[in-house]
mmCIF file of C-alpha atoms and ligand atoms in Angstrom:
data_model
loop_
_atom_site.group_PDB
_atom_site.id
_atom_site.type_symbol
_atom_site.label_atom_id
_atom_site.label_comp_id
_atom_site.label_asym_id
_atom_site.label_seq_id
_atom_site.Cartn_x
_atom_site.Cartn_y
_atom_site.Cartn_z
ATOM 1 C CA UNK F 1 106.082 -70.828 21.097
ATOM 2 C CA UNK F 2 102.508 -71.395 22.212
ATOM 3 C CA UNK F 3 100.804 -69.660 19.333
ATOM 4 C CA UNK F 4 102.022 -69.256 15.723
ATOM 5 C CA UNK F 5 99.888 -67.823 12.883
ATOM 6 C CA UNK F 6 100.404 -67.537 9.302
ATOM 7 C CA UNK F 7 99.102 -64.383 7.452
ATOM 8 C CA UNK F 8 98.748 -63.582 3.788
ATOM 9 C CA UNK F 9 99.660 -59.886 3.054
ATOM 10 C CA UNK F 10 97.960 -58.601 -0.084
ATOM 11 C CA UNK F 11 99.245 -55.113 -0.280
ATOM 12 C CA UNK F 12 97.377 -53.993 -3.241
ATOM 13 C CA UNK F 13 97.762 -51.021 -5.393
ATOM 14 C CA UNK F 14 98.309 -47.220 -5.196
ATOM 15 C CA UNK F 15 98.449 -46.276 -1.452
ATOM 16 C CA UNK F 16 98.063 -49.895 -0.525
ATOM 17 C CA UNK F 17 101.732 -50.671 -0.148
ATOM 18 C CA UNK F 18 102.375 -47.462 1.707
ATOM 19 C CA UNK F 19 99.701 -48.059 4.342
ATOM 20 C CA UNK F 20 100.218 -51.832 4.425
ATOM 21 C CA UNK F 21 104.055 -51.020 5.358
ATOM 22 C CA UNK F 22 102.846 -49.471 8.544
ATOM 23 C CA UNK F 23 100.181 -52.117 9.384
ATOM 24 C CA UNK F 24 102.598 -55.041 9.214
ATOM 25 C CA UNK F 25 104.788 -53.333 11.872
ATOM 26 C CA UNK F 26 102.009 -54.067 14.457
ATOM 27 C CA UNK F 27 102.800 -57.783 14.167
ATOM 28 C CA UNK F 28 106.220 -57.291 15.088
ATOM 29 C CA UNK F 29 105.386 -55.211 18.149
ATOM 30 C CA UNK F 30 102.990 -57.868 19.313
ATOM 31 C CA UNK F 31 105.540 -60.667 18.787
ATOM 32 C CA UNK F 32 108.039 -58.553 20.906
ATOM 33 C CA UNK F 33 105.650 -58.368 23.915
ATOM 34 C CA UNK F 34 103.635 -61.518 23.656
ATOM 35 C CA UNK F 35 104.238 -65.225 23.374
ATOM 36 C CA UNK F 36 103.143 -65.338 19.777
ATOM 37 C CA UNK F 37 104.869 -65.532 16.255
ATOM 38 C CA UNK F 38 103.324 -64.250 12.962
ATOM 39 C CA UNK F 39 104.524 -65.589 9.645
ATOM 40 C CA UNK F 40 103.680 -62.887 7.052
ATOM 41 C CA UNK F 41 103.636 -64.055 3.306
ATOM 42 C CA UNK F 42 103.425 -61.391 0.782
ATOM 43 C CA UNK F 43 101.203 -62.226 -2.151
ATOM 44 C CA UNK F 44 100.470 -60.455 -5.645
ATOM 45 C CA UNK F 45 96.854 -59.180 -5.712
ATOM 46 C CA UNK F 46 94.985 -56.526 -7.705
ATOM 47 C CA UNK F 47 96.006 -54.451 -10.619
ATOM 48 C CA UNK F 48 99.797 -54.810 -9.907
ATOM 49 C CA UNK F 49 99.238 -58.657 -9.841
ATOM 50 C CA UNK F 50 97.639 -58.487 -13.362
ATOM 51 C CA UNK F 51 100.714 -56.639 -14.722
ATOM 52 C CA UNK F 52 103.137 -59.019 -13.126
ATOM 53 C CA UNK F 53 101.205 -62.288 -13.150
ATOM 54 C CA UNK F 54 98.569 -61.723 -15.959
ATOM 55 C CA UNK F 55 95.823 -62.297 -13.251
ATOM 56 C CA UNK F 56 94.382 -59.953 -10.558
ATOM 57 C CA UNK F 57 94.077 -62.988 -8.248
ATOM 58 C CA UNK F 58 96.989 -65.249 -9.280
ATOM 59 C CA UNK F 59 96.721 -69.035 -8.527
ATOM 60 C CA UNK F 60 99.804 -68.759 -6.253
ATOM 61 C CA UNK F 61 98.024 -66.174 -4.180
ATOM 62 C CA UNK F 62 94.919 -68.453 -4.042
ATOM 63 C CA UNK F 63 97.112 -71.263 -2.755
ATOM 64 C CA UNK F 64 98.827 -69.182 -0.183
ATOM 65 C CA UNK F 65 95.324 -67.724 0.989
ATOM 66 C CA UNK F 66 93.929 -71.248 1.199
ATOM 67 C CA UNK F 67 96.478 -72.353 3.740
ATOM 68 C CA UNK F 68 96.977 -69.273 5.971
ATOM 69 C CA UNK F 69 95.097 -68.527 9.180
ATOM 70 C CA UNK F 70 94.046 -65.026 8.031
ATOM 71 C CA UNK F 71 94.362 -62.618 5.061
ATOM 72 C CA UNK F 72 95.177 -58.920 5.336
ATOM 73 C CA UNK F 73 94.260 -57.041 2.202
ATOM 74 C CA UNK F 74 95.239 -53.544 1.165
ATOM 75 C CA UNK F 75 93.047 -51.464 -1.131
ATOM 76 C CA UNK F 76 93.305 -52.324 -4.885
ATOM 77 C CA UNK F 77 92.388 -50.798 -8.159
ATOM 78 C CA UNK F 78 93.638 -47.937 -10.460
ATOM 79 C CA UNK F 79 92.259 -44.685 -11.631
ATOM 80 C CA UNK F 80 89.332 -44.857 -14.096
ATOM 81 C CA UNK F 81 91.687 -44.015 -16.970
ATOM 82 C CA UNK F 82 94.544 -46.405 -15.871
ATOM 83 C CA UNK F 83 91.957 -49.218 -15.527
ATOM 84 C CA UNK F 84 91.317 -49.257 -19.162
ATOM 85 C CA UNK F 85 94.806 -50.958 -19.702
ATOM 86 C CA UNK F 86 93.098 -54.004 -18.026
ATOM 87 C CA UNK F 87 90.412 -56.283 -19.407
ATOM 88 C CA UNK F 88 87.230 -55.655 -17.642
ATOM 89 C CA UNK F 89 87.110 -59.244 -16.079
ATOM 90 C CA UNK F 90 90.658 -58.732 -14.685
ATOM 91 C CA UNK F 91 90.124 -55.269 -13.145
ATOM 92 C CA UNK F 92 90.702 -55.229 -9.465
ATOM 93 C CA UNK F 93 86.977 -55.245 -8.452
ATOM 94 C CA UNK F 94 85.687 -58.003 -10.653
ATOM 95 C CA UNK F 95 88.973 -59.944 -11.045
ATOM 96 C CA UNK F 96 90.271 -59.858 -7.461
ATOM 97 C CA UNK F 97 87.937 -58.608 -4.546
ATOM 98 C CA UNK F 98 84.711 -60.250 -5.551
ATOM 99 C CA UNK F 99 86.363 -63.709 -6.308
ATOM 100 C CA UNK F 100 88.319 -63.283 -2.885
ATOM 101 C CA UNK F 101 84.960 -62.782 -1.142
ATOM 102 C CA UNK F 102 83.321 -65.693 -3.071
ATOM 103 C CA UNK F 103 86.288 -68.137 -2.544
ATOM 104 C CA UNK F 104 86.024 -67.896 1.268
ATOM 105 C CA UNK F 105 82.305 -67.101 1.416
ATOM 106 C CA UNK F 106 82.994 -64.147 3.677
ATOM 107 C CA UNK F 107 79.295 -63.317 4.115
ATOM 108 C CA UNK F 108 79.455 -61.088 7.140
ATOM 109 C CA UNK F 109 81.246 -57.825 6.742
ATOM 110 C CA UNK F 110 81.916 -55.814 9.851
ATOM 111 C CA UNK F 111 82.471 -52.052 9.241
ATOM 112 C CA UNK F 112 82.982 -50.140 12.524
ATOM 113 C CA UNK F 113 81.780 -46.486 12.374
ATOM 114 C CA UNK F 114 83.728 -45.071 15.141
ATOM 115 C CA UNK F 115 84.998 -41.667 16.373
ATOM 116 C CA UNK F 116 86.342 -41.138 19.896
ATOM 117 C CA UNK F 117 85.263 -37.902 21.574
ATOM 118 C CA UNK F 118 88.723 -36.544 20.624
ATOM 119 C CA UNK F 119 88.332 -37.359 16.972
ATOM 120 C CA UNK F 120 84.950 -35.634 16.381
ATOM 121 C CA UNK F 121 86.618 -32.786 14.580
ATOM 122 C CA UNK F 122 87.205 -35.068 11.597
ATOM 123 C CA UNK F 123 83.556 -35.284 11.106
ATOM 124 C CA UNK F 124 81.613 -32.676 8.876
ATOM 125 C CA UNK F 125 78.663 -32.927 11.226
ATOM 126 C CA UNK F 126 77.980 -30.062 13.705
ATOM 127 C CA UNK F 127 79.420 -30.490 17.080
ATOM 128 C CA UNK F 128 75.973 -30.564 18.849
ATOM 129 C CA UNK F 129 75.128 -33.790 16.702
ATOM 130 C CA UNK F 130 78.487 -35.537 16.920
ATOM 131 C CA UNK F 131 80.022 -34.357 20.247
ATOM 132 C CA UNK F 132 79.940 -37.619 22.090
ATOM 133 C CA UNK F 133 81.599 -39.379 19.275
ATOM 134 C CA UNK F 134 80.209 -42.406 17.419
ATOM 135 C CA UNK F 135 80.255 -46.063 17.968
ATOM 136 C CA UNK F 136 78.312 -48.052 15.309
ATOM 137 C CA UNK F 137 78.759 -51.439 14.003
ATOM 138 C CA UNK F 138 77.556 -51.725 10.413
ATOM 139 C CA UNK F 139 76.960 -55.210 9.317
ATOM 140 C CA UNK F 140 76.715 -55.850 5.679
ATOM 141 C CA UNK F 141 75.894 -59.153 3.840
ATOM 142 C CA UNK F 142 78.868 -59.543 1.583
ATOM 143 C CA UNK F 143 78.521 -62.437 -0.867
ATOM 144 C CA UNK F 144 74.910 -62.291 -2.263
ATOM 145 C CA UNK F 145 72.264 -60.045 -3.726
ATOM 146 C CA UNK F 146 72.906 -57.801 -6.853
ATOM 147 C CA UNK F 147 76.792 -58.229 -6.618
ATOM 148 C CA UNK F 148 76.623 -62.082 -7.359
ATOM 149 C CA UNK F 149 73.318 -62.490 -9.140
ATOM 150 C CA UNK F 150 72.979 -63.430 -12.812
ATOM 151 C CA UNK F 151 73.732 -60.675 -15.197
ATOM 152 C CA UNK F 152 72.642 -60.442 -18.784
ATOM 153 C CA UNK F 153 72.866 -57.963 -21.666
ATOM 154 C CA UNK F 154 71.405 -57.996 -25.034
ATOM 155 C CA UNK F 155 68.821 -56.513 -27.456
ATOM 156 C CA UNK F 156 65.189 -57.300 -26.892
ATOM 157 C CA UNK F 157 62.466 -57.909 -29.492
ATOM 158 C CA UNK F 158 61.905 -54.164 -30.011
ATOM 159 C CA UNK F 159 65.578 -53.882 -31.080
ATOM 160 C CA UNK F 160 66.424 -51.951 -27.911
ATOM 161 C CA UNK F 161 69.513 -52.799 -25.933
ATOM 162 C CA UNK F 162 68.640 -54.125 -22.455
ATOM 163 C CA UNK F 163 70.370 -55.171 -19.098
ATOM 164 C CA UNK F 164 69.030 -57.605 -16.555
ATOM 165 C CA UNK F 165 70.697 -57.970 -13.113
ATOM 166 C CA UNK F 166 69.319 -60.230 -10.542
ATOM 167 C CA UNK F 167 69.059 -60.085 -6.720
ATOM 168 C CA UNK F 168 68.806 -63.371 -5.214
ATOM 169 C CA UNK F 169 69.022 -64.660 -1.649
ATOM 170 C CA UNK F 170 68.071 -67.938 -0.048
ATOM 171 C CA UNK F 171 66.783 -68.111 3.438
ATOM 172 C CA UNK F 172 70.018 -69.530 4.845
ATOM 173 C CA UNK F 173 72.170 -66.750 3.279
ATOM 174 C CA UNK F 174 69.989 -64.108 5.071
ATOM 175 C CA UNK F 175 69.746 -66.230 8.262
ATOM 176 C CA UNK F 176 73.504 -66.625 8.723
ATOM 177 C CA UNK F 177 74.252 -62.898 8.393
ATOM 178 C CA UNK F 178 71.293 -62.053 10.716
ATOM 179 C CA UNK F 179 72.514 -64.392 13.329
ATOM 180 C CA UNK F 180 75.940 -62.681 13.322
ATOM 181 C CA UNK F 181 74.099 -59.262 13.680
ATOM 182 C CA UNK F 182 71.915 -60.466 16.637
ATOM 183 C CA UNK F 183 75.018 -61.961 18.300
ATOM 184 C CA UNK F 184 76.897 -58.841 17.940
ATOM 185 C CA UNK F 185 73.807 -56.872 19.375
ATOM 186 C CA UNK F 186 73.890 -59.180 22.272
ATOM 187 C CA UNK F 187 77.464 -58.210 23.058
ATOM 188 C CA UNK F 188 76.618 -54.444 22.716
ATOM 189 C CA UNK F 189 73.518 -52.419 23.530
ATOM 190 C CA UNK F 190 70.990 -55.132 22.472
ATOM 191 C CA UNK F 191 69.573 -52.880 19.795
ATOM 192 C CA UNK F 192 69.603 -53.817 16.259
ATOM 193 C CA UNK F 193 68.625 -51.586 13.410
ATOM 194 C CA UNK F 194 67.372 -53.722 10.499
ATOM 195 C CA UNK F 195 67.805 -51.778 7.213
ATOM 196 C CA UNK F 196 65.576 -52.774 4.386
ATOM 197 C CA UNK F 197 63.326 -51.366 1.555
ATOM 198 C CA UNK F 198 60.213 -53.573 2.008
ATOM 199 C CA UNK F 199 57.801 -50.937 0.805
ATOM 200 C CA UNK F 200 59.181 -51.760 -2.650
ATOM 201 C CA UNK F 201 61.440 -54.861 -2.816
ATOM 202 C CA UNK F 202 59.978 -58.314 -2.266
ATOM 203 C CA UNK F 203 63.674 -59.453 -1.361
ATOM 204 C CA UNK F 204 63.312 -56.924 1.654
ATOM 205 C CA UNK F 205 59.844 -58.527 2.618
ATOM 206 C CA UNK F 206 61.502 -61.941 2.608
ATOM 207 C CA UNK F 207 64.574 -60.718 4.469
ATOM 208 C CA UNK F 208 62.224 -59.254 7.238
ATOM 209 C CA UNK F 209 60.365 -62.467 7.428
ATOM 210 C CA UNK F 210 63.599 -64.440 8.188
ATOM 211 C CA UNK F 211 64.557 -61.638 10.618
ATOM 212 C CA UNK F 212 61.346 -62.274 12.629
ATOM 213 C CA UNK F 213 62.368 -66.047 12.805
ATOM 214 C CA UNK F 214 65.874 -65.395 13.812
ATOM 215 C CA UNK F 215 64.658 -62.715 16.460
ATOM 216 C CA UNK F 216 62.876 -65.386 18.287
ATOM 217 C CA UNK F 217 66.186 -66.937 19.247
ATOM 218 C CA UNK F 218 67.358 -63.524 20.644
ATOM 219 C CA UNK F 219 64.338 -62.152 22.583
ATOM 220 C CA UNK F 220 66.363 -59.724 24.532
ATOM 221 C CA UNK F 221 67.368 -57.681 21.367
ATOM 222 C CA UNK F 222 65.201 -54.864 20.545
ATOM 223 C CA UNK F 223 64.808 -54.564 16.634
ATOM 224 C CA UNK F 224 64.058 -51.111 14.978
ATOM 225 C CA UNK F 225 63.106 -51.504 11.219
ATOM 226 C CA UNK F 226 64.264 -48.652 9.034
ATOM 227 C CA UNK F 227 63.839 -48.187 5.338
ATOM 228 C CA UNK F 228 67.272 -47.642 3.709
ATOM 229 C CA UNK F 229 66.582 -44.277 2.329
ATOM 230 C CA UNK F 230 65.459 -43.136 5.743
ATOM 231 C CA UNK F 231 68.410 -44.668 7.250
ATOM 232 C CA UNK F 232 70.644 -42.509 4.987
ATOM 233 C CA UNK F 233 68.854 -39.284 6.451
ATOM 234 C CA UNK F 234 69.187 -40.578 10.046
ATOM 235 C CA UNK F 235 72.844 -41.152 9.793
ATOM 236 C CA UNK F 236 73.270 -37.550 9.079
ATOM 237 C CA UNK F 237 70.674 -36.198 11.423
ATOM 238 C CA UNK F 238 71.125 -38.377 14.371
ATOM 239 C CA UNK F 239 73.756 -41.036 14.013
ATOM 240 C CA UNK F 240 73.925 -41.522 17.692
ATOM 241 C CA UNK F 241 70.726 -43.457 17.618
ATOM 242 C CA UNK F 242 72.450 -46.469 16.000
ATOM 243 C CA UNK F 243 74.357 -49.267 17.594
ATOM 244 C CA UNK F 244 74.351 -52.407 15.363
ATOM 245 C CA UNK F 245 72.967 -51.985 11.825
ATOM 246 C CA UNK F 246 72.397 -54.949 9.522
ATOM 247 C CA UNK F 247 71.605 -54.949 5.791
ATOM 248 C CA UNK F 248 71.892 -56.599 2.451
ATOM 249 C CA UNK F 249 75.023 -56.178 0.216
ATOM 250 C CA UNK F 250 74.335 -53.147 -2.050
ATOM 251 C CA UNK F 251 72.604 -51.222 0.747
ATOM 252 C CA UNK F 252 75.683 -51.919 2.921
ATOM 253 C CA UNK F 253 78.051 -50.651 0.234
ATOM 254 C CA UNK F 254 76.343 -47.375 -0.084
ATOM 255 C CA UNK F 255 75.429 -46.741 3.500
ATOM 256 C CA UNK F 256 78.972 -47.723 4.771
ATOM 257 C CA UNK F 257 80.422 -45.031 2.404
ATOM 258 C CA UNK F 258 77.979 -42.505 3.675
ATOM 259 C CA UNK F 259 79.064 -43.467 7.127
ATOM 260 C CA UNK F 260 82.607 -42.722 5.952
ATOM 261 C CA UNK F 261 81.364 -39.286 5.107
ATOM 262 C CA UNK F 262 80.015 -38.888 8.591
ATOM 263 C CA UNK F 263 83.399 -39.910 9.966
ATOM 264 C CA UNK F 264 85.036 -37.395 7.722
ATOM 265 C CA UNK F 265 86.915 -39.919 5.667
ATOM 266 C CA UNK F 266 86.634 -43.662 4.739
ATOM 267 C CA UNK F 267 90.331 -43.652 5.704
ATOM 268 C CA UNK F 268 88.942 -44.039 9.309
ATOM 269 C CA UNK F 269 87.093 -47.299 8.450
ATOM 270 C CA UNK F 270 88.638 -50.594 8.678
ATOM 271 C CA UNK F 271 86.622 -53.745 7.982
ATOM 272 C CA UNK F 272 86.450 -57.634 8.579
ATOM 273 C CA UNK F 273 85.112 -60.008 6.150
ATOM 274 C CA UNK F 274 84.136 -63.171 7.954
ATOM 275 C CA UNK F 275 83.275 -66.450 6.353
ATOM 276 C CA UNK F 276 82.623 -69.929 8.045
ATOM 277 C CA UNK F 277 86.327 -71.061 7.760
ATOM 278 C CA UNK F 278 88.351 -68.055 6.816
ATOM 279 C CA UNK F 279 88.342 -64.198 7.358
ATOM 280 C CA UNK F 280 90.026 -61.433 5.450
ATOM 281 C CA UNK F 281 90.529 -57.802 6.690
ATOM 282 C CA UNK F 282 90.638 -54.751 4.591
ATOM 283 C CA UNK F 283 90.133 -51.006 4.655
ATOM 284 C CA UNK F 284 86.626 -50.091 3.493
ATOM 285 C CA UNK F 285 88.132 -47.487 0.959
ATOM 286 C CA UNK F 286 89.743 -47.713 -2.370
ATOM 287 C CA UNK F 287 93.334 -47.351 -3.395
ATOM 288 C CA UNK F 288 93.255 -43.453 -3.818
ATOM 289 C CA UNK F 289 95.557 -43.242 -6.853
ATOM 290 C CA UNK F 290 95.432 -39.446 -6.620
ATOM 291 C CA UNK F 291 97.530 -39.481 -3.337
ATOM 292 C CA UNK F 292 99.561 -42.616 -4.132
ATOM 293 C CA UNK F 293 103.259 -42.430 -3.571
ATOM 294 C CA UNK F 294 103.295 -39.160 -1.684
ATOM 295 C CA UNK F 295 103.532 -40.598 1.819
ATOM 296 C CA UNK F 296 100.442 -38.714 3.101
ATOM 297 C CA UNK F 297 97.708 -41.486 3.361
ATOM 298 C CA UNK F 298 96.625 -42.053 6.868
ATOM 299 C CA UNK F 299 97.259 -45.800 7.831
ATOM 300 C CA UNK F 300 94.402 -45.939 10.429
ATOM 301 C CA UNK F 301 92.080 -48.186 8.183
ATOM 302 C CA UNK F 302 94.941 -50.562 7.516
ATOM 303 C CA UNK F 303 96.106 -50.708 11.001
ATOM 304 C CA UNK F 304 92.671 -51.001 12.308
ATOM 305 C CA UNK F 305 92.133 -54.009 10.037
ATOM 306 C CA UNK F 306 95.171 -55.640 11.895
ATOM 307 C CA UNK F 307 93.439 -54.830 15.181
ATOM 308 C CA UNK F 308 90.313 -56.486 13.856
ATOM 309 C CA UNK F 309 92.249 -59.487 12.805
ATOM 310 C CA UNK F 310 93.922 -59.808 16.234
ATOM 311 C CA UNK F 311 90.499 -59.880 18.001
ATOM 312 C CA UNK F 312 88.424 -61.832 15.528
ATOM 313 C CA UNK F 313 90.841 -64.385 14.106
ATOM 314 C CA UNK F 314 93.248 -64.907 16.943
ATOM 315 C CA UNK F 315 91.144 -64.115 20.059
ATOM 316 C CA UNK F 316 93.635 -61.316 21.111
ATOM 317 C CA UNK F 317 91.058 -58.872 22.441
ATOM 318 C CA UNK F 318 93.401 -57.057 24.781
ATOM 319 C CA UNK F 319 96.078 -56.591 22.220
ATOM 320 C CA UNK F 320 93.380 -55.398 19.672
ATOM 321 C CA UNK F 321 92.217 -52.790 22.207
ATOM 322 C CA UNK F 322 95.821 -51.549 22.642
ATOM 323 C CA UNK F 323 96.082 -51.104 18.843
ATOM 324 C CA UNK F 324 93.037 -48.939 18.738
ATOM 325 C CA UNK F 325 94.050 -47.045 21.755
ATOM 326 C CA UNK F 326 97.654 -46.466 20.153
ATOM 327 C CA UNK F 327 96.220 -45.010 17.030
ATOM 328 C CA UNK F 328 93.600 -42.885 18.852
ATOM 329 C CA UNK F 329 96.282 -41.438 21.124
ATOM 330 C CA UNK F 330 98.112 -40.223 18.099
ATOM 331 C CA UNK F 331 95.045 -38.089 17.130
ATOM 332 C CA UNK F 332 94.480 -36.989 20.638
ATOM 333 C CA UNK F 333 98.154 -35.772 20.685
ATOM 334 C CA UNK F 334 97.124 -33.360 17.914
ATOM 335 C CA UNK F 335 98.951 -35.323 15.236
ATOM 336 C CA UNK F 336 97.421 -36.134 11.905
ATOM 337 C CA UNK F 337 98.099 -36.807 8.205
ATOM 338 C CA UNK F 338 97.443 -34.316 5.251
ATOM 339 C CA UNK F 339 94.657 -36.498 3.792
ATOM 340 C CA UNK F 340 92.330 -36.065 6.816
ATOM 341 C CA UNK F 341 90.422 -32.870 7.706
ATOM 342 C CA UNK F 342 92.448 -31.331 10.487
ATOM 343 C CA UNK F 343 91.902 -28.834 13.272
ATOM 344 C CA UNK F 344 93.885 -25.698 12.747
ATOM 345 C CA UNK F 345 96.551 -26.632 15.273
ATOM 346 C CA UNK F 346 97.223 -30.172 14.261
ATOM 347 C CA UNK F 347 100.690 -31.331 13.484
ATOM 348 C CA UNK F 348 100.749 -32.876 10.106
ATOM 349 C CA UNK F 349 103.070 -35.929 9.638
ATOM 350 C CA UNK F 350 103.705 -38.451 6.914
ATOM 351 C CA UNK F 351 102.322 -42.006 6.718
ATOM 352 C CA UNK F 352 105.577 -43.324 8.071
ATOM 353 C CA UNK F 353 105.811 -41.007 10.966
ATOM 354 C CA UNK F 354 102.308 -41.652 11.952
ATOM 355 C CA UNK F 355 103.192 -45.335 11.818
ATOM 356 C CA UNK F 356 106.145 -44.634 14.105
ATOM 357 C CA UNK F 357 103.911 -42.872 16.587
ATOM 358 C CA UNK F 358 101.356 -45.767 16.630
ATOM 359 C CA UNK F 359 104.142 -48.282 17.053
ATOM 360 C CA UNK F 360 105.809 -46.277 20.025
ATOM 361 C CA UNK F 361 102.409 -45.822 21.790
ATOM 362 C CA UNK F 362 101.719 -49.486 21.346
ATOM 363 C CA UNK F 363 104.967 -50.611 22.727
ATOM 364 C CA UNK F 364 104.326 -48.400 25.731
ATOM 365 C CA UNK F 365 100.688 -49.837 26.270
ATOM 366 C CA UNK F 366 101.851 -53.492 25.904
ATOM 367 C CA UNK F 367 104.794 -52.858 28.267
ATOM 368 C CA UNK F 368 102.611 -51.183 30.950
ATOM 369 C CA UNK F 369 99.954 -53.915 30.897
ATOM 370 C CA UNK F 370 102.730 -56.512 31.282
ATOM 371 C CA UNK F 371 104.070 -54.632 34.200
ATOM 372 C CA UNK F 372 100.583 -54.208 35.786
ATOM 373 C CA UNK F 373 99.707 -57.945 35.564
HETATM 374 C C1 IPM M 401 83.745 -51.940 -0.805
HETATM 375 C C2 IPM M 401 84.110 -51.553 -2.308
HETATM 376 C C3 IPM M 401 83.883 -52.904 -3.165
HETATM 377 C C4 IPM M 401 82.288 -53.115 -3.014
HETATM 378 C C5 IPM M 401 84.326 -52.717 -4.496
HETATM 379 C C6 IPM M 401 85.716 -52.189 -4.708
HETATM 380 C C7 IPM M 401 84.034 -53.962 -5.302
HETATM 381 O O1 IPM M 401 83.291 -50.512 -2.692
HETATM 382 O O2 IPM M 401 84.349 -52.900 -0.205
HETATM 383 O O3 IPM M 401 82.887 -51.372 -0.268
HETATM 384 O O4 IPM M 401 81.590 -52.483 -3.634
HETATM 385 O O5 IPM M 401 81.941 -53.945 -2.171
HETATM 386 MN MN1 MN M 402 82.115 -49.668 -1.198
#
């Protein structure tokens, strides 16, 4: 066996295990058609891990994640009400996701905002705006800013309760994510949208200064500066103007969810979280407790996260493309799941059956490619 990879599987909560069950099938199909082996190791993570192991990110999961080649993570968390059964610091966001990001310093978060021409009916935007589909790469800084800054609560000298939350970046934290963004722009249309709020925030003024320095190393890339509030409008009015976008953590959290709205569902947005030594891959959405256990959640974002892993962690570019193609063909055949907005003549299938169709398309694509070469 020329290549063998070990992957930690963190199925997560609510719809997590349902969509993960479909995603892991992809590894088996690739193994059947290529000279590669994947060893998958299931690990407790999230709210379910808190109930079974007393920790949202148990030590045994940390140890496994430390030694694997890549991590595939499902959505985690419970409904607002259910979360109250867990102490705040062990709730899935603070107790599992943020510590995972911090542990592997996954500073560059890739969120592809993609709709093929045949998928534009998912978007709530008018056909004249969205008709050619969408292909944007949103790059979000993931381990700095308000998310990880010092936090303080107390009572001030006037007897009033107050809160203080700090936004801190050093120049290297900004530079490293900007380098990733410029490098992606070079591989694509050489056009980078820098999203900031320098008319108000000094952190954005500093971010933009560092951007000018990094830009000097990528003179072929055209940079367009756009205020984050204006970017929110532009994403609705003319999303086709964007190719690669880069922004700090909090802006990226909000704009990527808005982009999910433009796609028609965050269920159509996988993501990659890349650190210097380790990467993990996850859907950009939450665990959707309202539809858990119903076998109706679309596994696109989870399977797309496997595609991103194949490409970014294992250099399997062609296989990753085949996975994307396999999923898009299911939609092109008029098949969808009940959680997505559908055109009136779509055939609605369950999570499992959607997975069956992706697997069967993928087998066909990998077989044909082998015959062609
Ligand atoms: C995301 C999520 C997370 C974030 C939450 C669950 C901590 O919303 O990945 O966008 O805010 O980063
Ligand atoms: Mn978010």
